[in-house]
Structures are given as C-alpha cells and as structure tokens.
Coordinates of C-alpha atoms in Angstrom, one line a residue:
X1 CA -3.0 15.8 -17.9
X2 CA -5.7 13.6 -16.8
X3 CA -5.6 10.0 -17.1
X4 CA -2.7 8.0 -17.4
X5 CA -2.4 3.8 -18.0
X6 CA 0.0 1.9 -17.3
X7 CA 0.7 -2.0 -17.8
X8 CA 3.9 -4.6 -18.3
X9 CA 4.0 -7.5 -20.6
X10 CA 6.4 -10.1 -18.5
X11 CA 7.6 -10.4 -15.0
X12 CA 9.4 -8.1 -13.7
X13 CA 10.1 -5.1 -15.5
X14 CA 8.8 -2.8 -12.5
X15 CA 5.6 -1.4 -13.6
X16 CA 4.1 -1.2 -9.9
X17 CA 7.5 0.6 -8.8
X18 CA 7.7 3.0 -11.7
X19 CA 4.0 3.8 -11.2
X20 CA 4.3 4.7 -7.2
X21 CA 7.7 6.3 -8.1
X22 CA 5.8 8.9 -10.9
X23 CA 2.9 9.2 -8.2
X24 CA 5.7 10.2 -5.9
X25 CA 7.1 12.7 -8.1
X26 CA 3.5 13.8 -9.7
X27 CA 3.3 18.1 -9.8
X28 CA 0.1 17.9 -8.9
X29 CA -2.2 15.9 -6.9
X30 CA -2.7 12.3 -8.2
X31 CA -4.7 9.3 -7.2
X32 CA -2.7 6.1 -8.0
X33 CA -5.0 3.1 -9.3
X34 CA -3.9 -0.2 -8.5
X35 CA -6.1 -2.0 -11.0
X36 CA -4.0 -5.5 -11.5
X37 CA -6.4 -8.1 -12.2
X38 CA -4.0 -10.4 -10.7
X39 CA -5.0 -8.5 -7.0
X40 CA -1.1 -8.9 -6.0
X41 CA -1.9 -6.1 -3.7
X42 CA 1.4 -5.3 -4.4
X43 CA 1.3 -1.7 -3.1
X44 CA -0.1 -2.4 0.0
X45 CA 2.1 -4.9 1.0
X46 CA 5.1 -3.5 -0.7
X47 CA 5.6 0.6 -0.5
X48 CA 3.0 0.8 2.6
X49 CA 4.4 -2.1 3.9
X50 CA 1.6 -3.9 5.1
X51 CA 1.4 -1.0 7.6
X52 CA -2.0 0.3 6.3
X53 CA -5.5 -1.6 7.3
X54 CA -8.0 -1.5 4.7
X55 CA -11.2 -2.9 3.5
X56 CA -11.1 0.1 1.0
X57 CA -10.7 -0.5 -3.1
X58 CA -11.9 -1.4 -6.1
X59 CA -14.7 -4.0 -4.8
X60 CA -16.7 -1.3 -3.1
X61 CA -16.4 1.2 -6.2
X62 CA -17.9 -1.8 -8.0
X63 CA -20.8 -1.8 -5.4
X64 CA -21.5 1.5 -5.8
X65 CA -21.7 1.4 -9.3
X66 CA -24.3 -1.6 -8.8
X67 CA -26.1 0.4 -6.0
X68 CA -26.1 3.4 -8.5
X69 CA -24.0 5.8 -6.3
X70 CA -22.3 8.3 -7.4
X71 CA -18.8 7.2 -8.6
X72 CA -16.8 9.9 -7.9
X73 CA -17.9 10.1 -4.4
X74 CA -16.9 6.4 -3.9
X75 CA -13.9 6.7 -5.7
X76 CA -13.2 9.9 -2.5
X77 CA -14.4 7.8 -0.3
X78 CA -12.1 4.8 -1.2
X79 CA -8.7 5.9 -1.7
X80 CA -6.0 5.9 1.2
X81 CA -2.9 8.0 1.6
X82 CA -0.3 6.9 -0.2
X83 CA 2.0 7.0 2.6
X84 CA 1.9 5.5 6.3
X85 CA 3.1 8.4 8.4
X86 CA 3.9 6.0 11.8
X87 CA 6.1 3.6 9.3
X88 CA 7.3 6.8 7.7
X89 CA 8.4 8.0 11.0
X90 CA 9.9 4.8 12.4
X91 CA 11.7 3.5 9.3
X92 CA 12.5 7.0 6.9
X93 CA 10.8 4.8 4.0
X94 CA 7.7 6.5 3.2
X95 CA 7.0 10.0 1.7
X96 CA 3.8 12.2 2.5
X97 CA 1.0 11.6 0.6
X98 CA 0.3 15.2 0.9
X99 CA 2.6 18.3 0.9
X100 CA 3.0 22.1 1.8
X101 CA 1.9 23.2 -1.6
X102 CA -1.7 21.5 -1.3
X103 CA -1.1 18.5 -3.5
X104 CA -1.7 15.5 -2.5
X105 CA -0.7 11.5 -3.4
X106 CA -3.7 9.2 -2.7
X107 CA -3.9 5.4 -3.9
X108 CA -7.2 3.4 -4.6
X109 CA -6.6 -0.3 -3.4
X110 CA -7.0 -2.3 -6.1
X111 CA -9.0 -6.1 -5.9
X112 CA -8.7 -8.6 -3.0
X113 CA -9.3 -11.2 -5.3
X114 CA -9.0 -11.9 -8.8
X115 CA -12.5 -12.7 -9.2
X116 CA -13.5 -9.8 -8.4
X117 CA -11.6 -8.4 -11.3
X118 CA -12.9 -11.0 -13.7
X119 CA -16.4 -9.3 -13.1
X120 CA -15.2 -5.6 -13.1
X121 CA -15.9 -4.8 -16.9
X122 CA -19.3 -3.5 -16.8
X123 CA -17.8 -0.7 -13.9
X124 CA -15.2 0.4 -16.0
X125 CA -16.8 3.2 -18.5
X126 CA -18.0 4.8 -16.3
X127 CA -15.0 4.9 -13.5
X128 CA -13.0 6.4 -16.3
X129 CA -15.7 8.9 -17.2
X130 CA -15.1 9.7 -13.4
X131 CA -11.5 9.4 -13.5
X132 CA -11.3 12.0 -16.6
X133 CA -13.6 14.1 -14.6
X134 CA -11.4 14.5 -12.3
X135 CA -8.7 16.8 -13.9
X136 CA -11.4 19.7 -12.9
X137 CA -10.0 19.3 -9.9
X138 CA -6.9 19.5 -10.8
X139 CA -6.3 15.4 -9.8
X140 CA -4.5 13.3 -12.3
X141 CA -4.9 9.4 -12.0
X142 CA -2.3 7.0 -12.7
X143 CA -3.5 3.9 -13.5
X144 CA -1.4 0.4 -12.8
X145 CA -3.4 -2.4 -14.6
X146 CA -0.1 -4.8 -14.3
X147 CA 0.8 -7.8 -16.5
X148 CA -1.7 -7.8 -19.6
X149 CA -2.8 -10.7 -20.2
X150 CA -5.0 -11.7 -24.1
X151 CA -7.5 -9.0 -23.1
X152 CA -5.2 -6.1 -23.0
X153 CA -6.1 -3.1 -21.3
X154 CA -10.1 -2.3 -20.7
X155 CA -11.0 -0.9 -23.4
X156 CA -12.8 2.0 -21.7
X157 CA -9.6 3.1 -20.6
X158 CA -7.6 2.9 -23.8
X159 CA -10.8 5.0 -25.4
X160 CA -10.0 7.8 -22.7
X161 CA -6.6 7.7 -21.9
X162 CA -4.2 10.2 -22.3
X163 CA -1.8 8.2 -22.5
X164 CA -1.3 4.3 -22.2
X165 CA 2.2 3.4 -21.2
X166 CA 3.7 -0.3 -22.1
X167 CA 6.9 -0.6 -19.2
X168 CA 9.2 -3.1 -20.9
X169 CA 12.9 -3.9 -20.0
X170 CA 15.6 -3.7 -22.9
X171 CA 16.3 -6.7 -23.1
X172 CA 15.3 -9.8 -25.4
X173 CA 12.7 -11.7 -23.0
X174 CA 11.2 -8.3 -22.3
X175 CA 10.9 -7.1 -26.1
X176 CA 9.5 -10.7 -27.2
X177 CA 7.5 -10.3 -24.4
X178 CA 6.5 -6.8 -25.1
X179 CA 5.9 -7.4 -29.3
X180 CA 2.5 -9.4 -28.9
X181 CA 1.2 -6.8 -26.4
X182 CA 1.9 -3.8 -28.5
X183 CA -0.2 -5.3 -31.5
X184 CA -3.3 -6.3 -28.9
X185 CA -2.8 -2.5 -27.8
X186 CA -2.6 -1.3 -30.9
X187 CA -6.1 -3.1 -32.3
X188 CA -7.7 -1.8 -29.0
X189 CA -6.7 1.7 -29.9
X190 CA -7.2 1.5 -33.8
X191 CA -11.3 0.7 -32.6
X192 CA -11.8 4.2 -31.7
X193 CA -9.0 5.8 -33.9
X194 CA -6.8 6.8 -30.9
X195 CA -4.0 5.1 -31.9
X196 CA -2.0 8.3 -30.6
X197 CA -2.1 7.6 -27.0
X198 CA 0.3 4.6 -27.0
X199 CA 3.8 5.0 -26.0
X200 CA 6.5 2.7 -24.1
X201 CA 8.5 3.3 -21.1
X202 CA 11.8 2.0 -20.3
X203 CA 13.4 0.3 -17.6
X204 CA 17.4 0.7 -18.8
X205 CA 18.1 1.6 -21.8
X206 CA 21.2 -0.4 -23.9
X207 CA 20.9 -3.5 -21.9
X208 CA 21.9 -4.1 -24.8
X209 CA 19.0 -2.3 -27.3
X210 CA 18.6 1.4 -27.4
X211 CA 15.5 3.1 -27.6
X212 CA 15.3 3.8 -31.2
X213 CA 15.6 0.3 -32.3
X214 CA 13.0 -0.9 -29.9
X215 CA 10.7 2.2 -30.9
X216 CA 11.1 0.8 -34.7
X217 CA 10.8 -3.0 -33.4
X218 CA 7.2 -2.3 -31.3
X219 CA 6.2 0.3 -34.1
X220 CA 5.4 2.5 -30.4
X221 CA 7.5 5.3 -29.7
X222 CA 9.7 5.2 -26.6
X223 CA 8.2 8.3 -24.4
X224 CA 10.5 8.1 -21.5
X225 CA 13.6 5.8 -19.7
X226 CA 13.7 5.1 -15.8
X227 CA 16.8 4.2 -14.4
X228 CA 17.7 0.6 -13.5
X229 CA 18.8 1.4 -10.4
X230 CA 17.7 -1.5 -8.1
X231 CA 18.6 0.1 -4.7
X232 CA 16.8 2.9 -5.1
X233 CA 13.9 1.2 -6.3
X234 CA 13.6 -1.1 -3.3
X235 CA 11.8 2.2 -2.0
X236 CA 8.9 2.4 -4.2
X237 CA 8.3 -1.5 -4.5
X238 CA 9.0 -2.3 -0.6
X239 CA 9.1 0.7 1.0
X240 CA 13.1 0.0 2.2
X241 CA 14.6 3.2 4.1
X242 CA 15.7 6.1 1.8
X243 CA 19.4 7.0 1.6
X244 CA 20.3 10.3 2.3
X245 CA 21.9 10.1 -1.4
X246 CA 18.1 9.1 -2.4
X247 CA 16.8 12.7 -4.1
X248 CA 20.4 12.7 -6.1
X249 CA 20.1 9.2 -7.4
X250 CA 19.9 8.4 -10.8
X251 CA 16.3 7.0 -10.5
X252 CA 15.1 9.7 -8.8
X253 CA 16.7 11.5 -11.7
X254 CA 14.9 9.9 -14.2
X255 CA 11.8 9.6 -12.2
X256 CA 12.0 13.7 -12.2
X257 CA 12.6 13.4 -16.2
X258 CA 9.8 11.3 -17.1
X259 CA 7.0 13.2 -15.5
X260 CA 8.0 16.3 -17.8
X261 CA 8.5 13.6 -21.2
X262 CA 4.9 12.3 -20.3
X263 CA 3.5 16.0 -19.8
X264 CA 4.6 16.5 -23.1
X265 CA 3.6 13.7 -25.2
X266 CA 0.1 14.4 -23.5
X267 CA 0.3 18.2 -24.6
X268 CA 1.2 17.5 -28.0
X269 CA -1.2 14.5 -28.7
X270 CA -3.8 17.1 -27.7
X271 CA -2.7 19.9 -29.9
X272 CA -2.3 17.5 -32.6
X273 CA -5.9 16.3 -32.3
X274 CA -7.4 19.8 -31.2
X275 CA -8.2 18.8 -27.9
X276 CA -8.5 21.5 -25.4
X277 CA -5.9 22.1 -22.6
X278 CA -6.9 21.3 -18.9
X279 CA -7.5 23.9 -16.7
X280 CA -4.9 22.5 -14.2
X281 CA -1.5 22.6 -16.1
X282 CA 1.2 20.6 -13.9
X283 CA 4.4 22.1 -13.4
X284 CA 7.5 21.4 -15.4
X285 CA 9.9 22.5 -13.1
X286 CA 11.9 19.9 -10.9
X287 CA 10.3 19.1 -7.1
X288 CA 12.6 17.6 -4.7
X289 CA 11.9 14.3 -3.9
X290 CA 13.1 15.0 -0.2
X291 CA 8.7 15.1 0.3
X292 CA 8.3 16.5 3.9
X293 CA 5.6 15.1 6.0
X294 CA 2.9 17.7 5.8
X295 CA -0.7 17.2 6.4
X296 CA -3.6 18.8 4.0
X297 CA -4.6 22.5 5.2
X298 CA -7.6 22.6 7.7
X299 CA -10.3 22.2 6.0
X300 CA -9.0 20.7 2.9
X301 CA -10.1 17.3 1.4
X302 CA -7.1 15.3 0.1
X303 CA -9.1 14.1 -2.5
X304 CA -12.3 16.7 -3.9
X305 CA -14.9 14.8 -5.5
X306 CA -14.7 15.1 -9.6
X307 CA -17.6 17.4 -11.3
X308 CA -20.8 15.5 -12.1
X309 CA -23.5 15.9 -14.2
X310 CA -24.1 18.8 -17.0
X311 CA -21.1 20.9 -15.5
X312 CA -18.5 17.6 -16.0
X313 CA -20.3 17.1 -19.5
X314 CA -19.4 20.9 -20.6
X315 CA -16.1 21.3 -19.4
X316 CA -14.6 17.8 -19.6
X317 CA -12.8 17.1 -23.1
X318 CA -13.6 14.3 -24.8
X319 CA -11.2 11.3 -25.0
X320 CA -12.7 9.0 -27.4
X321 CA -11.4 10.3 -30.7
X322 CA -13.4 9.0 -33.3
X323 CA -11.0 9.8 -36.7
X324 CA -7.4 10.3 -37.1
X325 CA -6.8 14.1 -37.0
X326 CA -3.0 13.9 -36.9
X327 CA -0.3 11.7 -37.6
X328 CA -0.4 8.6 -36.0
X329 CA 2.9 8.4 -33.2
X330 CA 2.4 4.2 -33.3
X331 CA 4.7 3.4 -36.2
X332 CA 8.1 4.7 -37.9
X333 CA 7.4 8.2 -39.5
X334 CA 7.3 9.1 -42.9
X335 CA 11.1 9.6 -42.8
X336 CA 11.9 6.2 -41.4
X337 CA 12.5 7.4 -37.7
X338 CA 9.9 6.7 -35.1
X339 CA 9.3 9.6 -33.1
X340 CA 11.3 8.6 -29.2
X341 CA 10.2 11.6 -27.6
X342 CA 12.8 14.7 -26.6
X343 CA 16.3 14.4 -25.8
X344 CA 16.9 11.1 -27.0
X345 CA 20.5 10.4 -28.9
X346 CA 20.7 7.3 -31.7
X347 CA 22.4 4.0 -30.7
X348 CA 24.3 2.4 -33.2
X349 CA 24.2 -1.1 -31.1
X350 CA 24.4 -2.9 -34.6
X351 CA 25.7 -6.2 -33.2
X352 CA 22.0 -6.1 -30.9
X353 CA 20.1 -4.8 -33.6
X354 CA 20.6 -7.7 -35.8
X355 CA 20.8 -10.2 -33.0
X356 CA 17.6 -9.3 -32.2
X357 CA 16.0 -8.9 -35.9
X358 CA 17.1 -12.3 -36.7
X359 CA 15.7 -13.9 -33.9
X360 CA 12.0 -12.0 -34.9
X361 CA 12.9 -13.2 -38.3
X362 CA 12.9 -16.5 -37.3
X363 CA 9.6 -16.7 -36.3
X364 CA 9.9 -16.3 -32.9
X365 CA 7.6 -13.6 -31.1
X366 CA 6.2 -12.7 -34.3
X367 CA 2.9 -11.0 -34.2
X368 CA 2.2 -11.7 -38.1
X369 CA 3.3 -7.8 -38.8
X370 CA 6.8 -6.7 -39.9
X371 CA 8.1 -3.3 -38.2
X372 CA 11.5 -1.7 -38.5

C-alpha cells in the first residue's frame, strides 16, 4: 500500500477519529496527513491534546515547494510524532508513535488557516508524487482531507491514490449527505479512468441500512465497517484515557479488520489493473493495540526521506491509470450485486430499504443518476 484518502460528506461521521485509529493500527510505518481545508486542527487539539507545540505543517511544505526544495525532505522535516509521550505518561491516553518492531506513526499538521488551504492546489501534484514515493521506504500515508466541500478531493490525489475512502454513517442524513459526494468523486476519478480506487467506509452498519443497500444506493462498494463505539472513540478524537478493556473493544476490533479489508481492496485493484506490488507488503496478521512506548533504534530516522529523482521514477508504480483495464468496482456488478468487499452477509432491512428509495425518489438528494 502507498497512499490512502480519506474524506466525510456531513458532520460528524468520524473521519478524523477513524483516520488516527487506522494510523494507530497501521502494520507498517505511516505518516498521517491532516489535510482539512477547514484547518480544524483537529488532531492537534484532539488525540495530542493540545500537548504538542508546533509551527510545523502543511504551510511550510508549501514554502518549500515555492522555494523549490525538495519535498520529500520537507515533508521529513515537518511531521511530528503522532503521540505526546509526557501526556501519554500522565493520562494513559496516547500510544507510541513508534514501536519495538521499527515502525513508526508520524502526523503532518495540517493548515493553520483556511487560507492557506484555499492557495495549496498548485503544491499538491507534486506532494503526492512525494507521498507515493514514499512506499520505497516502506511508509504508507493516510490522508484526512475532511468534509468535501463542491471541489471534492484534489484531484492529484484521486489520480494517485490507492484508494479514496468516503466515511459515511448509516443513517439517512449521512447517505443523503454522502449521494452528491459520491457522483463529484466519481467524475474526478472517471477524468483519469481510475474509477477503481473509490470505496466507502462505514461508521455502524444497520443503523438502520446495511452495507449492501448503501453500496447499490452510492453505486461505491462498502470496503470496510468501524464500530460505533463512542467510548472507545473518545481516544482517537480527544485523546481520553484508554480502558484496560480498550485492545478488546469492538472498535479496536474493527479498527484491526479494516486495515486488512483496505490491504486487500488495494492488492486486488492492483492486480486487476497490472500494477506492480510494493516492495514493502504490510502484514495481515493482527497487532495488539496495547502500543508500548518505545523509541526509534539509535540511529534510526522515524521518518526516511522518500526516493527522488531517476531511482523514484524507475521503481515507483504509476497511479494515474489512463484506461479501464478491469472492471470498474464503482457501480452494481454485472450480476446486480455490488461488490462490499470480504466477509460481508446480506441484510434484508426491507422496511429501510424502501424508506429510503422512496425518499431518493422523491427528489430529494438526487444527483440526476439512478443507482440500485
């Protein structure tokens, strides 16, 4: 895996505490973007609790790119742990950014104000050239652009994405909500014919709809579900004080889940479209989310600098697909099922199902398309 999006479409549905819970729970070392144009700082002042100083972030990669510095180096230069060990220590809230296996959990602070976000689209081709570079290092980056707003996602990242993740609820609001971004995403990918890379996570599932009929409603296959489990979450999007129950609880659960769902829908959009394998393959197996507080070996940079130049160009695969090589994974399949991703049983939820259709029948939400 290399580069991974993620992005809500209405309030609430816990895209910034689903993103620093997969960072948390990443099998290999990750760099966590927080790219919301909205600069909530949510991060910062939620799971580090205001504990960390920094002047660090997105601003200063975008004066490096105007200075013409290398981007990669300012991207290493930039990020922070994504951890506070003294409010770790004091409060039991935070995990290690780094841990005895060498991995490591870094986050690049995203804009101080959303100004500076509203002038950040020249920088972005070429951070995401850097950010695919980096999976020759064996770094992933997760990337939380928040609430989408008519613009959708950059569209340099949708070009080189692995995968873009839409975080919706199960509800009505969130689905309404959700229907408009899905088309937007779906135009953005359709320009490069990378359609492929789109998928939906979950926040509950049945509350009341089931994944299947929101997969056929949003024409985007469901690729994982995260637990709604509020208490636990307080961790990841305020850095509250971790139960000793925490590792066994049903979002840490799913949290454990999802990172092996999204490993493979990556590994299968790549085989599909002939793409080679990275070099760095993250393990499936499941890692304890008891994270002990272990510093980076002597010696070792938390965060190694991605390849540049001709050796990045030769051995970093290409993310801009430029025809349809397999079947698309945005729509219903040729058998009327939309492909959901593994282990994931029908729900009959009739009474929902046509709750729900007639209210998109009526008008309301409609994105001028009929799915499902």
């Amino acid at each position: 895996m290399a580069l991974i999006v993620m992005a809500s479409a209405a309030g609430a549905p816990g895209v910034t505490s689903a993103a620093v819970g997969l960072a948390m729970t990443w099998t290999q070392s990750v760099i966590m973007v927080d790219a919301d144009p909205g600069a909530h700082q949510a991060v910062l002042a939620g799971y580090l609790r205001g504990q960390v100083p920094t002047g660090k972030g997105l601003q200063r990669v975008a004066e490096a790119h105007r200075d013409r510095r290398p981007l990669a180096e300012a991207v290493s230069d930039e990020t922070i742990p994504l951890a506070d060990e003294s409010a770790a220590a004091t409060t039991g809230s935070a995990t290690s950014s780094a841990r005895s296996d060498g991995t490591s959990r870094r986050l690049l602070p995203g804009f101080a104000r959303p100004a500076n976000a509203a002038l950040f689209g020249p920088v972005w081709p070429d951070l995401a050239d850097t950010f695919v570079g980096y999976e020759q290092a064996g770094i992933d980056v997760l990337v939380d652009v928040g609430r989408l707003g008519g613009d959708g996602v950059p569209q340099a990242l949708v070009d080189r994405a692995d995968l873009v993740l839409l975080v919706t609820r199960s509800n009505l609001r969130s689905i309404a909500a959700a229907r408009g971004c899905c088309l937007r995403l779906r135009e953005q990918s359709r320009l490069t014919g990378n359609e492929s890379n789109l998928g939906l996570i979950l926040i509950g599932e049945n509350q009341p709809y089931g994944r299947r009929e929101i997969a056929n409603l949003l024409s985007i296959p469901v690729v994982s579900v995260i637990a709604d489990d509020v208490e636990s979450a307080a961790v990841f999007s305020d850095g509250a004080r971790r139960s000793r129950k925490f590792g066994r609880s049903p979002l840490a659960r799913s949290l454990h889940r999802a990172t092996e769902e999204i490993g493979s829908q990556i590994r299968r959009r790549r085989a599909r479209l002939g793409l080679d394998e990275p070099q760095h393959e993250p393990a499936l197996e499941p890692l304890s989310l008891e994270i002990p507080g272990d510093q980076p070996a002597p010696g070792q940079s938390a965060v190694p600098p991605a390849p540049t130049g001709a050796a990045a160009s030769q051995t970093a695969p290409s993310r801009t697909v430029t025809s349809q090589t397999g079947p698309s994974q945005a729509g219903p399949s040729q058998s009327g099922s939309p492909q959901t991703g593994p282990s994931q049983p029908a729900t009959s939820g009739a009474p929902a199902a046509s709750a729900m259709n007639a209210w998109i029948r009526a008008g309301n939400g409609s994105d001028g398309e009929r799915h499902g």
